[in-house]
C-alpha positions in Angstrom: -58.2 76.2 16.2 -59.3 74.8 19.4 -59.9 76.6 22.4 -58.7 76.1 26.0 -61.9 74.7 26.6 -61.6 70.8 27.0 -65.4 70.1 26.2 -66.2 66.8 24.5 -66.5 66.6 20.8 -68.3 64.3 19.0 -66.4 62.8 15.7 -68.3 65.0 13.6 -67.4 68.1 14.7 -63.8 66.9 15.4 -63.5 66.6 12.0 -65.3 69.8 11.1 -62.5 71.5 13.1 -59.8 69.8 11.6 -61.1 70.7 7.8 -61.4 74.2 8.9 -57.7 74.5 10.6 -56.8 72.6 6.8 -58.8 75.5 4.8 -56.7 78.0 7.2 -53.7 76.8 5.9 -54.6 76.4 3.1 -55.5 80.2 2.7 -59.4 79.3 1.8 -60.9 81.3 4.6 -59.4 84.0 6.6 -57.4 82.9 10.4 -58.3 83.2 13.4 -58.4 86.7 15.5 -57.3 86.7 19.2 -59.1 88.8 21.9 -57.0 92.0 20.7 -57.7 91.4 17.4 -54.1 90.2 15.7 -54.7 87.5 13.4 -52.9 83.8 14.6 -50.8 82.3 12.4 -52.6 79.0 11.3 -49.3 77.2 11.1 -48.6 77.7 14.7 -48.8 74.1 16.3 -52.1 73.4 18.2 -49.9 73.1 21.7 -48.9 76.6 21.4 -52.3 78.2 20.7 -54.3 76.3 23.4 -54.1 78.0 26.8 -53.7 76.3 30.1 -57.1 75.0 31.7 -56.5 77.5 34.3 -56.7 80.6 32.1 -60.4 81.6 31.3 -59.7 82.2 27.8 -63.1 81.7 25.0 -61.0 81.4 22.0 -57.6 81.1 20.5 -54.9 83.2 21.9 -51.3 83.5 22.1 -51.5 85.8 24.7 -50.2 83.3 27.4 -47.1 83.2 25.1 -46.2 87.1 25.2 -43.6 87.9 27.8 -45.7 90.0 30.9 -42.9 91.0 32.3 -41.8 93.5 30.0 -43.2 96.9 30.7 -41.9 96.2 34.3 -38.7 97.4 34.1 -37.3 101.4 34.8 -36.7 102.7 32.3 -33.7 105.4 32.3 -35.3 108.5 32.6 -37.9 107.7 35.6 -34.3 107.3 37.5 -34.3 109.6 41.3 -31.2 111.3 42.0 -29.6 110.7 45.3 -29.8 113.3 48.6 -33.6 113.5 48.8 -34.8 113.7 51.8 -38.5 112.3 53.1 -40.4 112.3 56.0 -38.9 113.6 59.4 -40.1 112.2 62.8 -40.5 113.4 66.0 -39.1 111.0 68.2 -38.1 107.2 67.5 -39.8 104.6 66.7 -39.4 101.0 66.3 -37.0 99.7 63.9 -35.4 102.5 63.1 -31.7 103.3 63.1 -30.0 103.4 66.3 -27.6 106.0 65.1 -29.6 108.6 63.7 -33.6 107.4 63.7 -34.1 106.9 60.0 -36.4 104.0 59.2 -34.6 103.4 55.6 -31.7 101.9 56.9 -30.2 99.6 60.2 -28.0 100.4 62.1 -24.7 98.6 60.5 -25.9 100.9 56.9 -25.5 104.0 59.1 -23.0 106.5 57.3 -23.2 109.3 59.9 -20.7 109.8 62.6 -21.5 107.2 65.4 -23.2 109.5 68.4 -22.3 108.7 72.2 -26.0 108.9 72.6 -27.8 107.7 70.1 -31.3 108.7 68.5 -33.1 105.3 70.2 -31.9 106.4 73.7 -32.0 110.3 73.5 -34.8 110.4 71.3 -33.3 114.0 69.8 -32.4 114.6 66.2 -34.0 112.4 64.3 -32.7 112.3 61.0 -35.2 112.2 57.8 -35.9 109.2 56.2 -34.1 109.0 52.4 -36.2 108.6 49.7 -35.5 105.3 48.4 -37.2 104.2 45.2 -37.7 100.7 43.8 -35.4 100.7 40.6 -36.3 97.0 39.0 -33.5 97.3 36.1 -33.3 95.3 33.1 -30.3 93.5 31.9 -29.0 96.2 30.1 -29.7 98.8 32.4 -27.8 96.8 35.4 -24.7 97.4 32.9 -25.2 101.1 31.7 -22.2 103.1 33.5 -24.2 106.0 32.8 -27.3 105.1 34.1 -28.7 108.9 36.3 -25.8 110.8 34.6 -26.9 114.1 34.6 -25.2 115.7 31.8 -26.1 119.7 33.4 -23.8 118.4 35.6 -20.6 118.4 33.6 -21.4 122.5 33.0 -20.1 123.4 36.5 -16.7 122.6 35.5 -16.5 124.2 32.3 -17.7 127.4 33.9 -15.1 126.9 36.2 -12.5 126.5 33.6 -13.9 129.0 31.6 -13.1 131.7 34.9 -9.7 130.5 34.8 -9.0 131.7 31.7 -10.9 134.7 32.0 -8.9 135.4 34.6 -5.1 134.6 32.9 -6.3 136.7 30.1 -7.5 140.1 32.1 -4.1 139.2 34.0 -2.0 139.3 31.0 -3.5 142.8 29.6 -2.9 144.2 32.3 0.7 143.0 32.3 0.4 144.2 28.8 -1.0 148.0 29.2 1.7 148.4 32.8 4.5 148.1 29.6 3.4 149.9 27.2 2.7 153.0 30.3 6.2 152.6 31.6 7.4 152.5 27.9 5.6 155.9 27.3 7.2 157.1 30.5 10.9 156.9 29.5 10.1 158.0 26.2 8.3 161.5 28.1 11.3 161.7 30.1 13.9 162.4 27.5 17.2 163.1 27.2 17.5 164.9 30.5 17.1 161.3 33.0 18.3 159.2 30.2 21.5 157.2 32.6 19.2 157.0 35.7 16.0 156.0 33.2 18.3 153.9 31.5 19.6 152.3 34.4 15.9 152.1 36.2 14.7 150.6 32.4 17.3 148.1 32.3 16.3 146.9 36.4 12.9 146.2 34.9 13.7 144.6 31.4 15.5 142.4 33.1 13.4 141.4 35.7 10.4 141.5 32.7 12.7 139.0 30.5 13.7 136.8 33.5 10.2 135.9 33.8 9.6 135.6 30.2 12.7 132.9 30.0 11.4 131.4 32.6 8.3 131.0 31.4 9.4 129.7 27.8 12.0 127.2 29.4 8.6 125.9 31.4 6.6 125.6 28.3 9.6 123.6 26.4 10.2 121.3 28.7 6.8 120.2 28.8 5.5 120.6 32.4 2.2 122.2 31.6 1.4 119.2 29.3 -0.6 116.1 30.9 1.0 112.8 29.3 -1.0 109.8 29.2 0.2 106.5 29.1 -1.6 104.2 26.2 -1.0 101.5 24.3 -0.4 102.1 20.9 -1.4 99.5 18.1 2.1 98.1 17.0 2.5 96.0 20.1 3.2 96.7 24.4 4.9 100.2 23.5 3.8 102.9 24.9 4.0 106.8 24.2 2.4 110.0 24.8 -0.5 112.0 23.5 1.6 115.3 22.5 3.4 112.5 19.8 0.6 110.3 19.2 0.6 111.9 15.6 4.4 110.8 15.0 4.3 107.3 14.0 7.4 105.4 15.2 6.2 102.4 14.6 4.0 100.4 12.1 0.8 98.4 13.0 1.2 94.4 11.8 -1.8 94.6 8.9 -0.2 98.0 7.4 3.8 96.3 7.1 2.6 94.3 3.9 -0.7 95.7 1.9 -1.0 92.5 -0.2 -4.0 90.5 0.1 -1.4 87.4 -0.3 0.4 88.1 2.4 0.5 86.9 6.5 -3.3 86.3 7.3 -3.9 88.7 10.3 -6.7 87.5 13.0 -8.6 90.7 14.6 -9.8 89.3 16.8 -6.6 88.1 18.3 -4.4 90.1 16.9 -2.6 87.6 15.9 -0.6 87.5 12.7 1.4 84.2 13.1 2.9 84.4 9.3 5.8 86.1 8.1 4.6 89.5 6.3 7.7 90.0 4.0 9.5 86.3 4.4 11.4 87.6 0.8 13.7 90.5 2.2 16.6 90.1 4.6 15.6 88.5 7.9 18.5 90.6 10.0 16.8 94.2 8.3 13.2 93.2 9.3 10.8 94.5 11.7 8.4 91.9 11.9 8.8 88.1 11.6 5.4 86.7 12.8 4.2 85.6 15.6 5.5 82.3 15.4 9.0 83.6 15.6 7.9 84.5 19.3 5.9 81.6 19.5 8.9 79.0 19.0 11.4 80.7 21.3 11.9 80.4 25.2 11.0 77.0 26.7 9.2 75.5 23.5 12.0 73.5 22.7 12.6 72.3 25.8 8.4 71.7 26.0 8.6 69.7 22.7 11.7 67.3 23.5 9.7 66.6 26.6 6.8 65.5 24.7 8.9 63.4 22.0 10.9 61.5 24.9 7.6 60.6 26.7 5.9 59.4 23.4 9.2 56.9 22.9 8.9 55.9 26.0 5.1 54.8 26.3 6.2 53.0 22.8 8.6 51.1 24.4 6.4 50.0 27.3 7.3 52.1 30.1 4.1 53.3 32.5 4.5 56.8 32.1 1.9 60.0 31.2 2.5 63.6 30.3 -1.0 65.0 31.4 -1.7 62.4 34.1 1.8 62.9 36.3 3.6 65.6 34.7 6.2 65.7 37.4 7.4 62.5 37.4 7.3 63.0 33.2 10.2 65.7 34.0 11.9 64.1 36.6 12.5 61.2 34.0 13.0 63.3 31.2 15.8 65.3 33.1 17.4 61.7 34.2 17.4 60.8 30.4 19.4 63.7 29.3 21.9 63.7 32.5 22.6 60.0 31.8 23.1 60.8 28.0 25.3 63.9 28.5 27.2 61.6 30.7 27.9 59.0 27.5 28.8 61.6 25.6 31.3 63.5 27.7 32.5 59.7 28.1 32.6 59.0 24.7 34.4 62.2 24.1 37.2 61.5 26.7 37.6 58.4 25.4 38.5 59.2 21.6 40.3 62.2 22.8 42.6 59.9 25.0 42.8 57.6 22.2 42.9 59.9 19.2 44.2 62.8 20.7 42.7 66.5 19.6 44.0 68.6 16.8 42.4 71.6 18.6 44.3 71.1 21.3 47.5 72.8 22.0 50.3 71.3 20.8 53.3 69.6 22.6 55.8 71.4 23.7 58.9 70.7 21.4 61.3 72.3 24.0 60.1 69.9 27.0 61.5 67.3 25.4 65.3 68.7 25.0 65.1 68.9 29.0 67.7 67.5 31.7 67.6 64.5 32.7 70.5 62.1 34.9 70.1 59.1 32.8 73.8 58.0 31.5 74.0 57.4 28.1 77.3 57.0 25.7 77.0 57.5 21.8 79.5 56.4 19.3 81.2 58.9 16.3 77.6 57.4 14.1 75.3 58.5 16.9 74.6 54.9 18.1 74.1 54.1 21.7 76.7 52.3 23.5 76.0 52.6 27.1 72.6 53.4 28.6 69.3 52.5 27.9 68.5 51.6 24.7 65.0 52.6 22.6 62.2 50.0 22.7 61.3 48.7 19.9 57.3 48.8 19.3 57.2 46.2 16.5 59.6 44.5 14.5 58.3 45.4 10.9 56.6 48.8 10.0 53.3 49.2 10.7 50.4 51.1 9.1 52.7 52.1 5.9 50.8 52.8 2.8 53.5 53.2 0.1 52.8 53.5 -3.4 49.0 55.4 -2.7 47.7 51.4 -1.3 45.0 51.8 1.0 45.6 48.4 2.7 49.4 47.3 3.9 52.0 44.7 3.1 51.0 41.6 3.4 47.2 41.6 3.4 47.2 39.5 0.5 48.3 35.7 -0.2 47.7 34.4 -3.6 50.1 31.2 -4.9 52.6 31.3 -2.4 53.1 34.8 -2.5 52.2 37.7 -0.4 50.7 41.1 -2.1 48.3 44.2 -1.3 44.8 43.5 -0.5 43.4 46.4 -2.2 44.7 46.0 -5.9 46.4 42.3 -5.6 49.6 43.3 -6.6 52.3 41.1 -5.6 55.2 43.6 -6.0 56.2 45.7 -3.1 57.2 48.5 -4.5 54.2 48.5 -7.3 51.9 51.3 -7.3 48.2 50.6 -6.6 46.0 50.2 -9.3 42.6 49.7 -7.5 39.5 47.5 -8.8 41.5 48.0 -12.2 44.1 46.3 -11.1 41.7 43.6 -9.8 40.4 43.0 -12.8 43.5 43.1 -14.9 44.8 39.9 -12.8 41.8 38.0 -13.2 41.6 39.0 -17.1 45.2 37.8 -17.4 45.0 34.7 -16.0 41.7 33.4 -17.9 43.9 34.3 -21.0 46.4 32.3 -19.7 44.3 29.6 -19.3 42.7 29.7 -22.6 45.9 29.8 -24.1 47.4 27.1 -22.3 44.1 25.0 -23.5 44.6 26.2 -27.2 47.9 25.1 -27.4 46.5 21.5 -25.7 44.7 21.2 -28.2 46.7 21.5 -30.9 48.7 18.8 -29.4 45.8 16.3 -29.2 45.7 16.1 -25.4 43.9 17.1 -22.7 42.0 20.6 -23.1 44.5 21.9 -20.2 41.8 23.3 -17.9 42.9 20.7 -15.6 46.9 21.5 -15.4 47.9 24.9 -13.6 49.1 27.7 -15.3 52.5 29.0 -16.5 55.3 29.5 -14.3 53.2 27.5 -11.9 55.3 25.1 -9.7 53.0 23.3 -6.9 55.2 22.6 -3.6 55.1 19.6 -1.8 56.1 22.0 1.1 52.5 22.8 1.5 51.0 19.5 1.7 50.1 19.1 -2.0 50.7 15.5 -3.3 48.7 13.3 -5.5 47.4 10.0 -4.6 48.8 8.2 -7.8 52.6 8.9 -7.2 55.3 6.3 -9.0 58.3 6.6 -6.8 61.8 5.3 -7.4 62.9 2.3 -5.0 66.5 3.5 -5.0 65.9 7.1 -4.6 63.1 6.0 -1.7 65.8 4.0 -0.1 68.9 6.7 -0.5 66.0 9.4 1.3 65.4 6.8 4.1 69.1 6.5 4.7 69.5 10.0 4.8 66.5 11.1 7.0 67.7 8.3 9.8 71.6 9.8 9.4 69.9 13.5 9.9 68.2 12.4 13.0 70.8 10.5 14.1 73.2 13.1 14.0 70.3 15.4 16.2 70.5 13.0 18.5 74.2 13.1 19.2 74.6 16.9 18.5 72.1 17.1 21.5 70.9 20.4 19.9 68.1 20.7 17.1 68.6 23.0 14.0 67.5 26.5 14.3 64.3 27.6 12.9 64.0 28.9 9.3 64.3 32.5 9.3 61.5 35.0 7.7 63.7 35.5 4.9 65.3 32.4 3.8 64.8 31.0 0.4 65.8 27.7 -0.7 66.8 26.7 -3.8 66.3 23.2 -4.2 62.7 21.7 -3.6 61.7 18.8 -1.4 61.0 15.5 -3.7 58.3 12.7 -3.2 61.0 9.9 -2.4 62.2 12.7 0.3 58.5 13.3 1.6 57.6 9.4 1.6 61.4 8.6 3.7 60.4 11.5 6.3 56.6 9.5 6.8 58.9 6.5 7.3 61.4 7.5 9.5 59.5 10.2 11.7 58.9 9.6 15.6 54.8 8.6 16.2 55.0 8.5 20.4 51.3 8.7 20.6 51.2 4.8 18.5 50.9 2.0 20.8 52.6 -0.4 18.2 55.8 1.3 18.1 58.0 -1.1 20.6 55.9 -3.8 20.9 58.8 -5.5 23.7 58.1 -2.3 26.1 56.9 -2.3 28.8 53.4 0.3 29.3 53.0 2.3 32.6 50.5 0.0 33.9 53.1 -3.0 33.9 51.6 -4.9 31.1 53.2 -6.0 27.7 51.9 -6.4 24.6 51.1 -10.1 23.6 
């Protein structure tokens, strides 16, 4: 090991020392002893054994290391009580107290009464100076309450104690032997004094057992007893030592002795799980501390942070921990605009819907009076006065027959039928997808009969012609492009259309509409539908009268 001395070494001996600190290590030769004689441990770095140049050390040492500081402190029994008193002067002197003349303190520190002439100008009654000892405490003996406790100390109030009872005890044998001598004195008295004695006796039992009561109702109610309050272990409760040994409640680590059970924390005591989750939650004691945890503003807390997360999704500038105000102030705009859409809502399908929770209508308000004059026949028609209005002119929102959709919501061939089954009977019941499926079944059977049968024949496969029972109308603007018509049933149909309009014409009146339920019999032939293309009006064709005149004066040439 080197010393603190920073001489120059040649390489020889630098490498001398560094084989030596090796064979130290190494456990060849014995280490190094400092100046007190404690061997150094060989593995201690070289930084930490060299002392500063400005120790005058010879050799190695880890002296500089050690703390110096350590047998400086007070220790606890070297501590001076309080109230000494040191030397007294004769007259002041400089720097002294003002007050009183003591040198250990100024004049603010004074704790004697403030004189109207004080010690510096009267120069009387100088007080001694207190004896004031440097206490240099360590860091545990700044923090020891009980630092010059005298424990002789505590002795003066036992004693004292001690007298008290003394005292209650010579008291109460003495109460005890005055008893037992009046006692004897009744009983030497005899027979002869026995109303006065008995009356005289009676005076002082009386007054002996009205204290006695007294005394027993004192020590049941408790006002001799000192109650402290405490905290006991099962939570804020507190109670009283006389009943600390009746348990009324449980600690949180004793409800459920399982080592499976709620985890409790002691150093928070904290026990966050349910300790019995299995038995009734209405008979339990204890839920957890999450129970407590989850209740009060939580909620509120958490809907908070969900409607600012949405919103920083969505784009808008806003931060829970950087403006937390205006976080709430949005937040509490949000829900006041959406209770507002929902009360909306509400009013709106109540007005439209009505409410079964309502009350109902009252059936008598209707039957009221009323001056309207109305006449009624022997079948309960109305014959004078105002007549009902009619909503609609057909039923609607009638479901007979257990159909979920109404009359009418299906066309299929010229015929109208229920959307939900495709039945084209009114007064068939509903047969569902079944039904559906039925149809379609029957009329691919249909169809490959039709094509059977076609085939038999030789002809076509029948695919191509409709279906039984079939008929297509001209009506609807079906006619095929390859149509042989008859020239003297074409020329009959043209004579006939021109008589019909003719006829119009001079009638000055044009045939009522058909009606919703009419149903004619005979059907409308191509000669018919080829003499109405003939004979039909075309205003809008500019080749119609080729002799008149247009609106802009010019004729046709």
């Amino acid at each position: 090991m080197a010393s603190s001395n920073h001489t120059f070494k040649t390489r020889e001996d630098y490498k001398k020392q560094k084989e030596i600190d090796q064979a130290r290590k190494d456990g060849l030769i014995p280490a190094a002893v400092d100046e007190d004689g404690r061997e150094i441990n060989p593995h201690i770095p070289q930084y930490m054994t060299n002392a500063p140049w400005y120790l005058s050390t010879d050799g190695p040492s880890l002296k500089h290391q050690r703390n110096w500081k350590k047998g400086l402190h007070t220790q606890a029994g070297e501590w001076i009580p309080k109230g000494q008193k040191g030397h007294q002067a004769n007259k002041y002197r400089k720097g002294a107290c003002e007050n009183c003349g003591a040198m250990t303190h100024k004049t603010k520190q004074c704790v004697e009464r403030p004189r109207k002439k004080g010690a510096k100008l009267s120069n009387a009654e100088i007080a001694p100076d207190e004896m004031v000892q440097d206490v240099v405490l360590d860091y545990e003996g700044k923090r020891d309450r009980w630092n010059g406790y005298d424990a002789e100390e505590y002795d003066q109030v036992v004693e004292r104690y001690e007298q008290v009872e003394k005292y209650k005890r010579e008291r109460a044998k003495a109460k005890h032997l005055e008893k037992l001598k009046r006692r004897a004195q009744r009983e030497a008295a005899g027979e002869r004094a026995s109303s006065s004695s008995s009356s005289s006796s009676s005076s002082d039992s009386e007054g002996e057992d009205e204290d006695e009561t007294k005394l027993k109702e004192t020590e049941e109610a408790g006002f001799g007893q000192v109650k402290m309050r405490i905290r006991t272990t099962g939570g804020g409760a507190t109670g009283s030592v006389r009943n600390l040994r009746i348990r009324e409640d449980t600690a949180k680590y004793l409800i459920n002795l399982d080592e499976n059970s709620a985890h409790y924390d002691p150093k928070t005591r904290a026990m966050r799980g349910d300790p019995n989750p299995q038995k009734d939650p209405k008979k339990g004691f204890f839920h957890g501390d999450n129970l407590v945890r989850g209740s009060g503003e939580v909620a509120d807390f958490r809907s908070l942070n969900m409607h600012i997360q949405e919103a920083q999704e969505k784009g808008q500038d806003v931060h829970m921990q950087a403006a937390p105000s205006q976080a709430e102030m949005l937040h509490a705009a949000f829900r006041e605009r959406k209770e507002k859409l929902m009360e909306e809502n509400k009013r709106r399908l109540l007005e439209k819907y009505g409410s079964a929770a309502g009350s109902k209508p009252d059936e008598i308000a209707g039957l009221g009076q009323t001056e309207a004059y109305v006449e009624y026949d022997r079948a309960g028609h109305v014959v004078k006065g105002s007549q009902p209005v009619v909503k609609s002119r057909w039923e609607e929102d009638v479901f007979p027959g257990n159909h979920t959709s109404v009359w009418g919501s299906y066309w299929n061939d010229g015929a109208w039928g229920y959307a939900c089954c495709h039945q084209i009977a009114k007064n068939a019941y509903c047969t569902g997808r079944a039904g559906i499926k039925a149809s379609k079944a029957n009329q691919e059977m249909l169809l490959e009969m039709q094509r059977l049968e076609a085939e038999k024949r030789g002809g076509s496969t029948g695919t191509d012609k409709p279906a039984t029972g079939y008929k297509p109308s001209n009506t609807w603007g079906e006619s095929s492009g390859h149509v042989e018509l008859d020239p003297e049933k074409l020329e009959e149909a043209i004579i006939a259309a021109k008589n019909k309009q003719a006829s119009k014409v001079a009638d000055g009146a044009e045939e009522k509409k058909r009606k919703f339920n009419v149903v004619y019999d005979d059907d409308t032939t191509e000669e018919q539908m080829e003499a109405y293309r003939i004979a039909r009006e075309r205003g809008e064709d500019p080749m119609k009268d080729p002799k008149a005149k247009n609106d802009d004066g010019y004729e046709l040439v």
